[in-house]
Coordinates of C-alpha atoms in Angstrom, one line a residue:
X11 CA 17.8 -13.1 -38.1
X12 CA 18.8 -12.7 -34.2
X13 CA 15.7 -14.5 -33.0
X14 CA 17.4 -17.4 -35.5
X15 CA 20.9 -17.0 -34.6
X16 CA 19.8 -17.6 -31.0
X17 CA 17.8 -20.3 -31.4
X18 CA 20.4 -22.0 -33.5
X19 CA 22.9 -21.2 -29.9
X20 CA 20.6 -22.9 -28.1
X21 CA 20.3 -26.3 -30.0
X22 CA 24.0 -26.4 -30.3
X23 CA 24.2 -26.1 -26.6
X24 CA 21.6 -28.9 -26.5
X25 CA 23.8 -30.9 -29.3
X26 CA 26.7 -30.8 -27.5
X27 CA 25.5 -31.4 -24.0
X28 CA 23.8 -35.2 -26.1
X29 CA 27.4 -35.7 -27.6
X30 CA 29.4 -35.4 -24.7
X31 CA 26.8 -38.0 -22.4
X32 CA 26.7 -40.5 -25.7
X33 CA 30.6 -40.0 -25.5
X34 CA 30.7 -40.7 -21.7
X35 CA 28.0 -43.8 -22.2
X36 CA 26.1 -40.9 -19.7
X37 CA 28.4 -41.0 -16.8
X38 CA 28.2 -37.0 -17.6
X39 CA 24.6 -36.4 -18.2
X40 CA 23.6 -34.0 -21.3
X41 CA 21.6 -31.9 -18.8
X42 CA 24.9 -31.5 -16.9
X43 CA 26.8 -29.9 -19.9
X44 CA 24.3 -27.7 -21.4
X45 CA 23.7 -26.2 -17.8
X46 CA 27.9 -25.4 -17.7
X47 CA 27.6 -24.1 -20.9
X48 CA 25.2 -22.1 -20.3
X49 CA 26.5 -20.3 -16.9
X50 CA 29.8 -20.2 -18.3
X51 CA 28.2 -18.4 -21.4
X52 CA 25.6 -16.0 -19.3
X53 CA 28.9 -15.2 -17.6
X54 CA 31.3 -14.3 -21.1
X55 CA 28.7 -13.8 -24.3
X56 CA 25.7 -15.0 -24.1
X57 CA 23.3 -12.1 -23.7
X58 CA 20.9 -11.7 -20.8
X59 CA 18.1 -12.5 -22.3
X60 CA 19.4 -15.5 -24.6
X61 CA 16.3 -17.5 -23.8
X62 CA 13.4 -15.1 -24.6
X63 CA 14.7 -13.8 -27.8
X64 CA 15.1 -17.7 -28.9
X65 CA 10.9 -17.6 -28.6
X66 CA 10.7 -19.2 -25.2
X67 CA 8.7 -17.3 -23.3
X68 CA 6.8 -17.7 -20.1
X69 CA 3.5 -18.1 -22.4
X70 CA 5.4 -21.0 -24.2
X71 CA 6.3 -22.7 -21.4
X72 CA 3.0 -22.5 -19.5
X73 CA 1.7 -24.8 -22.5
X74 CA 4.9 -26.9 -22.7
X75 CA 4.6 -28.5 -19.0
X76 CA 0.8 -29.1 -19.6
X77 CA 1.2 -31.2 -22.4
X78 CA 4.6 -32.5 -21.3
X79 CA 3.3 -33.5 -18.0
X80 CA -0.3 -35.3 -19.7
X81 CA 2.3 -37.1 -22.0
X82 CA 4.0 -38.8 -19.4
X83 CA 1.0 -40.1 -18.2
X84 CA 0.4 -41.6 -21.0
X85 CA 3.9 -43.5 -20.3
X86 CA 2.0 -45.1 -17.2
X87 CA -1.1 -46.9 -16.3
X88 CA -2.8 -46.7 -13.3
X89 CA -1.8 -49.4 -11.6
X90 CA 1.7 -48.8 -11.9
X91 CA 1.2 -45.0 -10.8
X92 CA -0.5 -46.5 -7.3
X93 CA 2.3 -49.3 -7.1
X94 CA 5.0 -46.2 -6.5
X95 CA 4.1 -44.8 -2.5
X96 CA 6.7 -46.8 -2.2
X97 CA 8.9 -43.9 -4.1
X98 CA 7.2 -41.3 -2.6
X99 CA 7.7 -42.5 0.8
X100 CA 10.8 -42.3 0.0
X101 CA 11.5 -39.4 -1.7
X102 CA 9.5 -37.4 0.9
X103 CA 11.7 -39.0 4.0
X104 CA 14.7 -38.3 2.2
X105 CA 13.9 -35.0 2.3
X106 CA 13.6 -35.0 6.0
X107 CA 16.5 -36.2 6.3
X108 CA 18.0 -33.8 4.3
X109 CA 15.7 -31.1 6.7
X110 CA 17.6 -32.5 9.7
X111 CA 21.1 -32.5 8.9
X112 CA 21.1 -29.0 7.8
X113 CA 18.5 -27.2 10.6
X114 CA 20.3 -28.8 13.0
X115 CA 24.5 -28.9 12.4
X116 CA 24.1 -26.1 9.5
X117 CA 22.7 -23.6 10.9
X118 CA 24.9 -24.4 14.0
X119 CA 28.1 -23.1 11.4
X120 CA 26.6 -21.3 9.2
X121 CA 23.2 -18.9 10.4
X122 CA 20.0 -18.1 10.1
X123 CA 19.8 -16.5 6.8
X124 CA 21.8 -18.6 4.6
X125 CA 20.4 -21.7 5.6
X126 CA 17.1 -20.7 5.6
X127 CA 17.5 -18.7 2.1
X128 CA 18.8 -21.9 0.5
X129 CA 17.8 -24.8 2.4
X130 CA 13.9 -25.4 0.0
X131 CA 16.1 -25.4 -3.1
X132 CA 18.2 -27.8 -1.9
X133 CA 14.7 -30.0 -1.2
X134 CA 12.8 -28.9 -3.8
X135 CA 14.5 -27.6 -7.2
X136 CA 13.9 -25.2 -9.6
X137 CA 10.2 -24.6 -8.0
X138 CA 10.9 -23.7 -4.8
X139 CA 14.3 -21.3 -5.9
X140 CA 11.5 -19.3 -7.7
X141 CA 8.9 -19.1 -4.5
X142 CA 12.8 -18.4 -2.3
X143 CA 13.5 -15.6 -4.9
X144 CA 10.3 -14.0 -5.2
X145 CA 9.8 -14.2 -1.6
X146 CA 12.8 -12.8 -0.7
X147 CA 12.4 -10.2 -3.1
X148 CA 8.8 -9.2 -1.9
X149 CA 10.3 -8.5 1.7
X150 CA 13.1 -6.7 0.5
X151 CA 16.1 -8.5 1.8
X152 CA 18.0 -7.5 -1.4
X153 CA 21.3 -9.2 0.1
X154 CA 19.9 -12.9 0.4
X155 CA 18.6 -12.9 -3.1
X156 CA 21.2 -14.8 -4.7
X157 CA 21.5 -17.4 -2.1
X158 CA 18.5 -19.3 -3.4
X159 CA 20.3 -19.0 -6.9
X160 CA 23.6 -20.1 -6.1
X161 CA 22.5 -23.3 -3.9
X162 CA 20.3 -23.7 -7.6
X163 CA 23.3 -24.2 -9.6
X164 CA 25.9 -25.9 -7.4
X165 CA 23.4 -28.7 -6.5
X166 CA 22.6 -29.5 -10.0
X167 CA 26.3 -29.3 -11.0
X168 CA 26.8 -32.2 -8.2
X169 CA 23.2 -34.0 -8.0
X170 CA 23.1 -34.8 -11.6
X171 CA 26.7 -36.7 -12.0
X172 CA 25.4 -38.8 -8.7
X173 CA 21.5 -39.5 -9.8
X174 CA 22.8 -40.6 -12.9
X175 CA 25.4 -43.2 -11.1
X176 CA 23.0 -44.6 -8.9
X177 CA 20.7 -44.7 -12.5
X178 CA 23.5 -46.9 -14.3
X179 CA 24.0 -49.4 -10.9
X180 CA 20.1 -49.8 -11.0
X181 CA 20.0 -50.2 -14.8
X182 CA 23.4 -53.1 -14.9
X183 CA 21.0 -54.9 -12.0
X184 CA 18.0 -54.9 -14.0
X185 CA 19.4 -55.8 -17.2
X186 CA 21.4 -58.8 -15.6
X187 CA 17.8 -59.6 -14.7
X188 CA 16.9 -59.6 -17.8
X189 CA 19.4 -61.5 -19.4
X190 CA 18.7 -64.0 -17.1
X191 CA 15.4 -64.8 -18.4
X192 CA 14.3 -62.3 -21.5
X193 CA 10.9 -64.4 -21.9
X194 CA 9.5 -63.6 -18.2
X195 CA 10.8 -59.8 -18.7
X196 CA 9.2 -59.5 -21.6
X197 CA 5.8 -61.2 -20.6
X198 CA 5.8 -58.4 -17.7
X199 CA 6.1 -55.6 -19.9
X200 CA 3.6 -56.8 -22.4
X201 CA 1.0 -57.7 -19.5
X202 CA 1.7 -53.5 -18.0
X203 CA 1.1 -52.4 -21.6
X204 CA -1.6 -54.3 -22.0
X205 CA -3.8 -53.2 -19.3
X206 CA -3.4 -49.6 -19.9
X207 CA -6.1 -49.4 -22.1
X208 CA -9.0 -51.0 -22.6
X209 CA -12.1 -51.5 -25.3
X210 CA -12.9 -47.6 -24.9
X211 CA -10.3 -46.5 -27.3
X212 CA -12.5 -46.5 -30.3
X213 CA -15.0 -44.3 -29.3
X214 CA -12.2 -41.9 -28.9
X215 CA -10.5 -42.3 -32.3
X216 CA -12.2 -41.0 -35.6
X217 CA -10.4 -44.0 -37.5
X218 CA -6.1 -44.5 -38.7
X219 CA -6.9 -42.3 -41.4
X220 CA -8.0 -39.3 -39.0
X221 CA -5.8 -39.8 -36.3
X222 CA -2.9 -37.3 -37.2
X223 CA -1.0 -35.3 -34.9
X224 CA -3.0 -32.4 -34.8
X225 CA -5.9 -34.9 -33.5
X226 CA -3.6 -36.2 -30.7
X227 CA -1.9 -32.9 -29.6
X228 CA -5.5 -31.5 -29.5
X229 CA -6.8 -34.5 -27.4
X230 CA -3.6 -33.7 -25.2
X231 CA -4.1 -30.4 -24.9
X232 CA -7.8 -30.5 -24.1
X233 CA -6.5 -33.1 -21.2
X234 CA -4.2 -30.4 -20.0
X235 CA -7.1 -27.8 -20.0
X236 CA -9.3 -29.6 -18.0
X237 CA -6.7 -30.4 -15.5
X238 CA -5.6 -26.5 -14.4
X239 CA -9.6 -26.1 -14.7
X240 CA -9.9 -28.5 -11.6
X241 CA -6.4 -26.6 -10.1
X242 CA -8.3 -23.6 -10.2
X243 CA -11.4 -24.8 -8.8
X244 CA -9.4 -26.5 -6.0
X245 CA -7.8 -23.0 -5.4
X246 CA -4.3 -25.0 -5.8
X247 CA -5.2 -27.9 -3.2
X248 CA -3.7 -29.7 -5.7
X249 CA -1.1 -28.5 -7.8
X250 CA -2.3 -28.6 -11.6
X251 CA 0.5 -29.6 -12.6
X252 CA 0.3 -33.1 -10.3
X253 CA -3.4 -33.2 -12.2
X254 CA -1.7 -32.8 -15.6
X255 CA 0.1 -36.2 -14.9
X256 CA -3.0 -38.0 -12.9
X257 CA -5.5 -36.9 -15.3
X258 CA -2.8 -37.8 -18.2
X259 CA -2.9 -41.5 -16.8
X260 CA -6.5 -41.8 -16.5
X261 CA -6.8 -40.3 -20.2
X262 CA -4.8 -43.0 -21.2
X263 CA -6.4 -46.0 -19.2
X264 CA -10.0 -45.3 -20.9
X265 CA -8.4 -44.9 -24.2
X266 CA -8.7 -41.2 -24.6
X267 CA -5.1 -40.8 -25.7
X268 CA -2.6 -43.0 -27.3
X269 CA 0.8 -44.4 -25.3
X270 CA 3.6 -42.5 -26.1
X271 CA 1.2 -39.6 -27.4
X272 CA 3.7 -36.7 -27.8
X273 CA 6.1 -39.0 -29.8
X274 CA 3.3 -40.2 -31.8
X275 CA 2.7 -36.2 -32.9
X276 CA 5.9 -36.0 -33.5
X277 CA 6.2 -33.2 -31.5
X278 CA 7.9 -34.7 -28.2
X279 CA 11.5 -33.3 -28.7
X280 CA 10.7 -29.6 -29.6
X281 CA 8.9 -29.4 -26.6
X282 CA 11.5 -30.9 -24.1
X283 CA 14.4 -28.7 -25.6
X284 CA 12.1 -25.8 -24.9
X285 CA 11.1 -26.7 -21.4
X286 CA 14.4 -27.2 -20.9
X287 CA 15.8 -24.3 -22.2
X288 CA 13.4 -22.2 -20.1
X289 CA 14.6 -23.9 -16.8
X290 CA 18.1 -23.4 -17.4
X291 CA 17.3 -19.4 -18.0
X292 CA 17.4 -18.8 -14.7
X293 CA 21.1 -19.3 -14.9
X294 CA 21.6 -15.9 -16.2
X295 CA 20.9 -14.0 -12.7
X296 CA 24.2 -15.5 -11.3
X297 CA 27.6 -14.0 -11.2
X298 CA 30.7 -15.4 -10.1
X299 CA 31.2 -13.1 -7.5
X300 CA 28.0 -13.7 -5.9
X301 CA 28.8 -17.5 -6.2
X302 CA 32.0 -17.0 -5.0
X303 CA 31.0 -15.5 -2.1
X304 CA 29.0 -18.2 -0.7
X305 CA 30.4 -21.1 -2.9
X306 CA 31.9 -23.3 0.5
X307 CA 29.1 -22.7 2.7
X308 CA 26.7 -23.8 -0.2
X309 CA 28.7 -27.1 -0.9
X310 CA 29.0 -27.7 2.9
X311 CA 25.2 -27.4 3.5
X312 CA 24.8 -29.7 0.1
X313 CA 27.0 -32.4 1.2
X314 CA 25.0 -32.2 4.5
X315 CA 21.9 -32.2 3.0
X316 CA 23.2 -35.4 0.6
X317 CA 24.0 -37.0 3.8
X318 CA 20.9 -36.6 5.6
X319 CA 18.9 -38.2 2.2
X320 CA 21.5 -41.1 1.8
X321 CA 21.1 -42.0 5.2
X322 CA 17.3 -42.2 5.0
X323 CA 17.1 -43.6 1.9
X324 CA 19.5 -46.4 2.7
X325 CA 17.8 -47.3 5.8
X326 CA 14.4 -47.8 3.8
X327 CA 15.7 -49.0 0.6
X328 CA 15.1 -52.5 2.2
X329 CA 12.5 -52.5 3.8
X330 CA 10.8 -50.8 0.8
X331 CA 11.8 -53.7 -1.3
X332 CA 14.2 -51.6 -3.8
X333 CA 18.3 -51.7 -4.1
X334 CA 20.0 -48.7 -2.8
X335 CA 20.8 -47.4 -5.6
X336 CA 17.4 -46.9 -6.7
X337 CA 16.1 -45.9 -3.4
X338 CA 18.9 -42.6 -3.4
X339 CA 18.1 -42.1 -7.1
X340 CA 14.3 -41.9 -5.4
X341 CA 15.3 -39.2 -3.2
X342 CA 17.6 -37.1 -5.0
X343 CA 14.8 -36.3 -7.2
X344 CA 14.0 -33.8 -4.7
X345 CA 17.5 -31.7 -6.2
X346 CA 15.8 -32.0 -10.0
X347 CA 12.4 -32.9 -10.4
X348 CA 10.8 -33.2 -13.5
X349 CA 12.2 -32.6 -16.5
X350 CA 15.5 -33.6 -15.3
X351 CA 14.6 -36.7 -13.6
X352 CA 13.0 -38.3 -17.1
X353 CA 15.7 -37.0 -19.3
X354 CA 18.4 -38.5 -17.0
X355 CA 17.1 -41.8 -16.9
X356 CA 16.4 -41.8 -20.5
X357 CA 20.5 -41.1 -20.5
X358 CA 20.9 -43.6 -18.6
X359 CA 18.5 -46.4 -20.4
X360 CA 20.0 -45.5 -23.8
X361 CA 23.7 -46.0 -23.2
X362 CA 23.3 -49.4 -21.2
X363 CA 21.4 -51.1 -23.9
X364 CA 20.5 -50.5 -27.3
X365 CA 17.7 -53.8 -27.3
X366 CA 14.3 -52.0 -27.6
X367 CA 12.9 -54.5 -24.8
X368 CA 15.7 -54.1 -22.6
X369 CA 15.2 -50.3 -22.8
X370 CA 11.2 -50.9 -22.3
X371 CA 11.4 -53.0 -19.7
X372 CA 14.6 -50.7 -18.0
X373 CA 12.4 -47.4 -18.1
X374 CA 9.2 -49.7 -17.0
X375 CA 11.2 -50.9 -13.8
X376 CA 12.8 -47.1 -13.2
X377 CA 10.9 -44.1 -15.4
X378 CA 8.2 -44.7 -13.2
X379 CA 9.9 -43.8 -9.6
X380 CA 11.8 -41.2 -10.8
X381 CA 8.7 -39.6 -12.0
X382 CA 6.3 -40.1 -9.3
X383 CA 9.4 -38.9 -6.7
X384 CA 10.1 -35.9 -8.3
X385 CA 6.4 -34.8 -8.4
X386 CA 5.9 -35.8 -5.2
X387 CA 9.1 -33.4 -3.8
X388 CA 9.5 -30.9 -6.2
X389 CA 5.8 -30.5 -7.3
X390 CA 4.2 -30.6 -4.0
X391 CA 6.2 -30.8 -0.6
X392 CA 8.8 -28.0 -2.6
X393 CA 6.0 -25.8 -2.4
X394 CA 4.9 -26.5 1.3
X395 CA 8.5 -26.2 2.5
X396 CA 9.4 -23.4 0.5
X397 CA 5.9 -21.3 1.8
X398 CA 7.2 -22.2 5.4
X399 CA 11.0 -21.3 5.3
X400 CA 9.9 -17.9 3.9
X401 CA 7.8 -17.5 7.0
X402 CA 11.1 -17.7 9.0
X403 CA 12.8 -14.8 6.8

């Protein structure tokens, strides 16, 4: 019954966090709430270990983000995936912006050990606040352990509000765009969809009557085997979780797997509420007295950090041909990464439009380079930056 009761704490959390962003038309994201909830509730009554009792364990997880992250590539094709350096470029100069303003004027103010305890998360999420921790643990510098933490939870209290602004000026542009001539808009979408597969597919498929869920999660799952196989093999070259997406889209070009596959299971939901579940977890090792103590020099070195990323991202947005709302939505994926980055801009899609092809060809024109950014920060330079800083400990 206590396994239940928890669980059922969690969903609520979840529940409420939907109701307030559909209440807001997502100026406050979901993700937003159900992370305050939770801290305030790790602080007061929710006990410790909330998460793992409620079934989601490390094990869990570990398959959740395979099959999560093959999904998504089944949201893309190919083409679209190589049409997004554009995104990355900017995501990953954003973040050296952000690298500037605070090794430079922060630790100026504020010292070696703070800023180079927190400075990773800030560029790289919930990734590299785990290699920081551990890290820090490992050499035994006991007092700098929450730092990592703390910059964890005050960026995503203020990056979340902001990527999902700069989500909603994008969106209004694109849908004006729309408006303005539905036929073309459509036509676009149709031709992307369209050439994500091709006349493979049937050698793949056992026939409607066969194709159930169980098929397509297994055809999923055998995609997300293969992929940390090749991780392994690489010795972590490439991160498997990057493979999980590329091999994902390639799955899905040659027919392999379905668009939309997860959703098509049926099974797409349940697996995003426990992902995200797990990730917010890791609000349960803060206090308010060890946020307290380094609350101002944490919000100084993220407004720094902000500024340094704005900056860049402004500067390129032109010449990168995207509006600069986009471009800083690009970079602030650094702060989130994936899951947040896709459930924010779903937010967003669903409370600007309810017209199925504005929201197809909204998450066509955006899903896409919020995805690719986020891996591209938090998935792979997270982890370079993160190894390096801990060097400097």
């Amino acid at each position: 019954m206590v396994n239940l009761l928890y669980f059922m704490i969690i969903m609520i959390t979840m529940f409420l966090g939907e109701w307030v962003s559909k209440k807001t038309h997502s100026w406050v994201p979901s993700i937003f709430i159900t992370a305050i909830i939770f801290l305030i509730g790790f602080w007061t009554i929710f006990p410790k270990d909330l998460i793992a009792k409620a079934s989601y364990t490390k094990d869990f997880i570990t398959i959740t983000i395979g099959l999560l992250l093959v999904h998504l590539g089944t949201l893309m094709n190919i083409k679209k995936l190589i049409q997004q350096w554009k995104a990355v470029c900017i995501a990953i100069l954003g973040m050296l912006g952000t690298l500037i303003f605070t090794l430079t004027i922060g630790l100026a103010f504020f010292g070696h050990d703070l800023v180079i305890s927190t400075i990773p998360t800030l560029t790289g999420g919930l990734v590299a606040a785990a290699l920081m921790t551990q890290g820090i643990e490992k050499e035994g510098l006991l007092t700098l352990v929450a730092y990592p933490v703390a910059m964890f939870v005050c960026h995503h209290i203020i990056s979340f509000p902001m990527i999902s602004a700069c989500l909603r000026n994008e969106g209004s542009r694109l849908k004006s765009v729309f408006r303005k001539d539905p036929d073309a808009a459509k036509a676009m979408v149709a031709e992307d969809t369209s050439s994500s597969t091709n006349n493979l597919q049937h050698y793949f498929s056992l026939g409607e009557k066969y194709d159930t869920p169980a098929f397509i999660i297994a055809k999923v799952a055998a995609i997300a085997v293969f992929s940390f196989w090749v991780g392994n093999l690489l010795n972590g070259v490439i991160n498997s979780n990057v493979l999980c997406l590329v091999f994902g889209v390639i799955a899905h070009a040659i027919g392999f797997l379905p668009s939309n596959a997860l959703n098509k299971a049926g099974v797409f939901n349940w697996l995003m509420y426990g992902l995200l579940t797990f990730i917010l977890a890791e609000l349960n090792a803060t206090t308010p007295s060890t946020i307290g103590k380094i609350l101002l020099q944490v919000l100084v070195l993220i407004a720094l950090g902000l500024s340094g990323m704005f900056l860049a991202s402004v500067l390129l947005a032109k010449p990168f041909g995207m509006s600069r709302s986009m471009a800083f939505a690009c970079a602030l994926t650094a702060l989130c990464g994936f899951p947040a980055d896709y459930i924010l801009t779903n937010d967003v899609v669903n409370s600007l439009t309810n017209d199925a092809d504005e929201q197809q060809f909204l998450l066509d024109n955006m899903l896409p380079k919020m995805l690719v950014g986020g891996f591209a920060t938090v998935s792979i330079a997270s982890v370079l930056i993160a190894s390096f800083f801990l060097n400097m400990l």
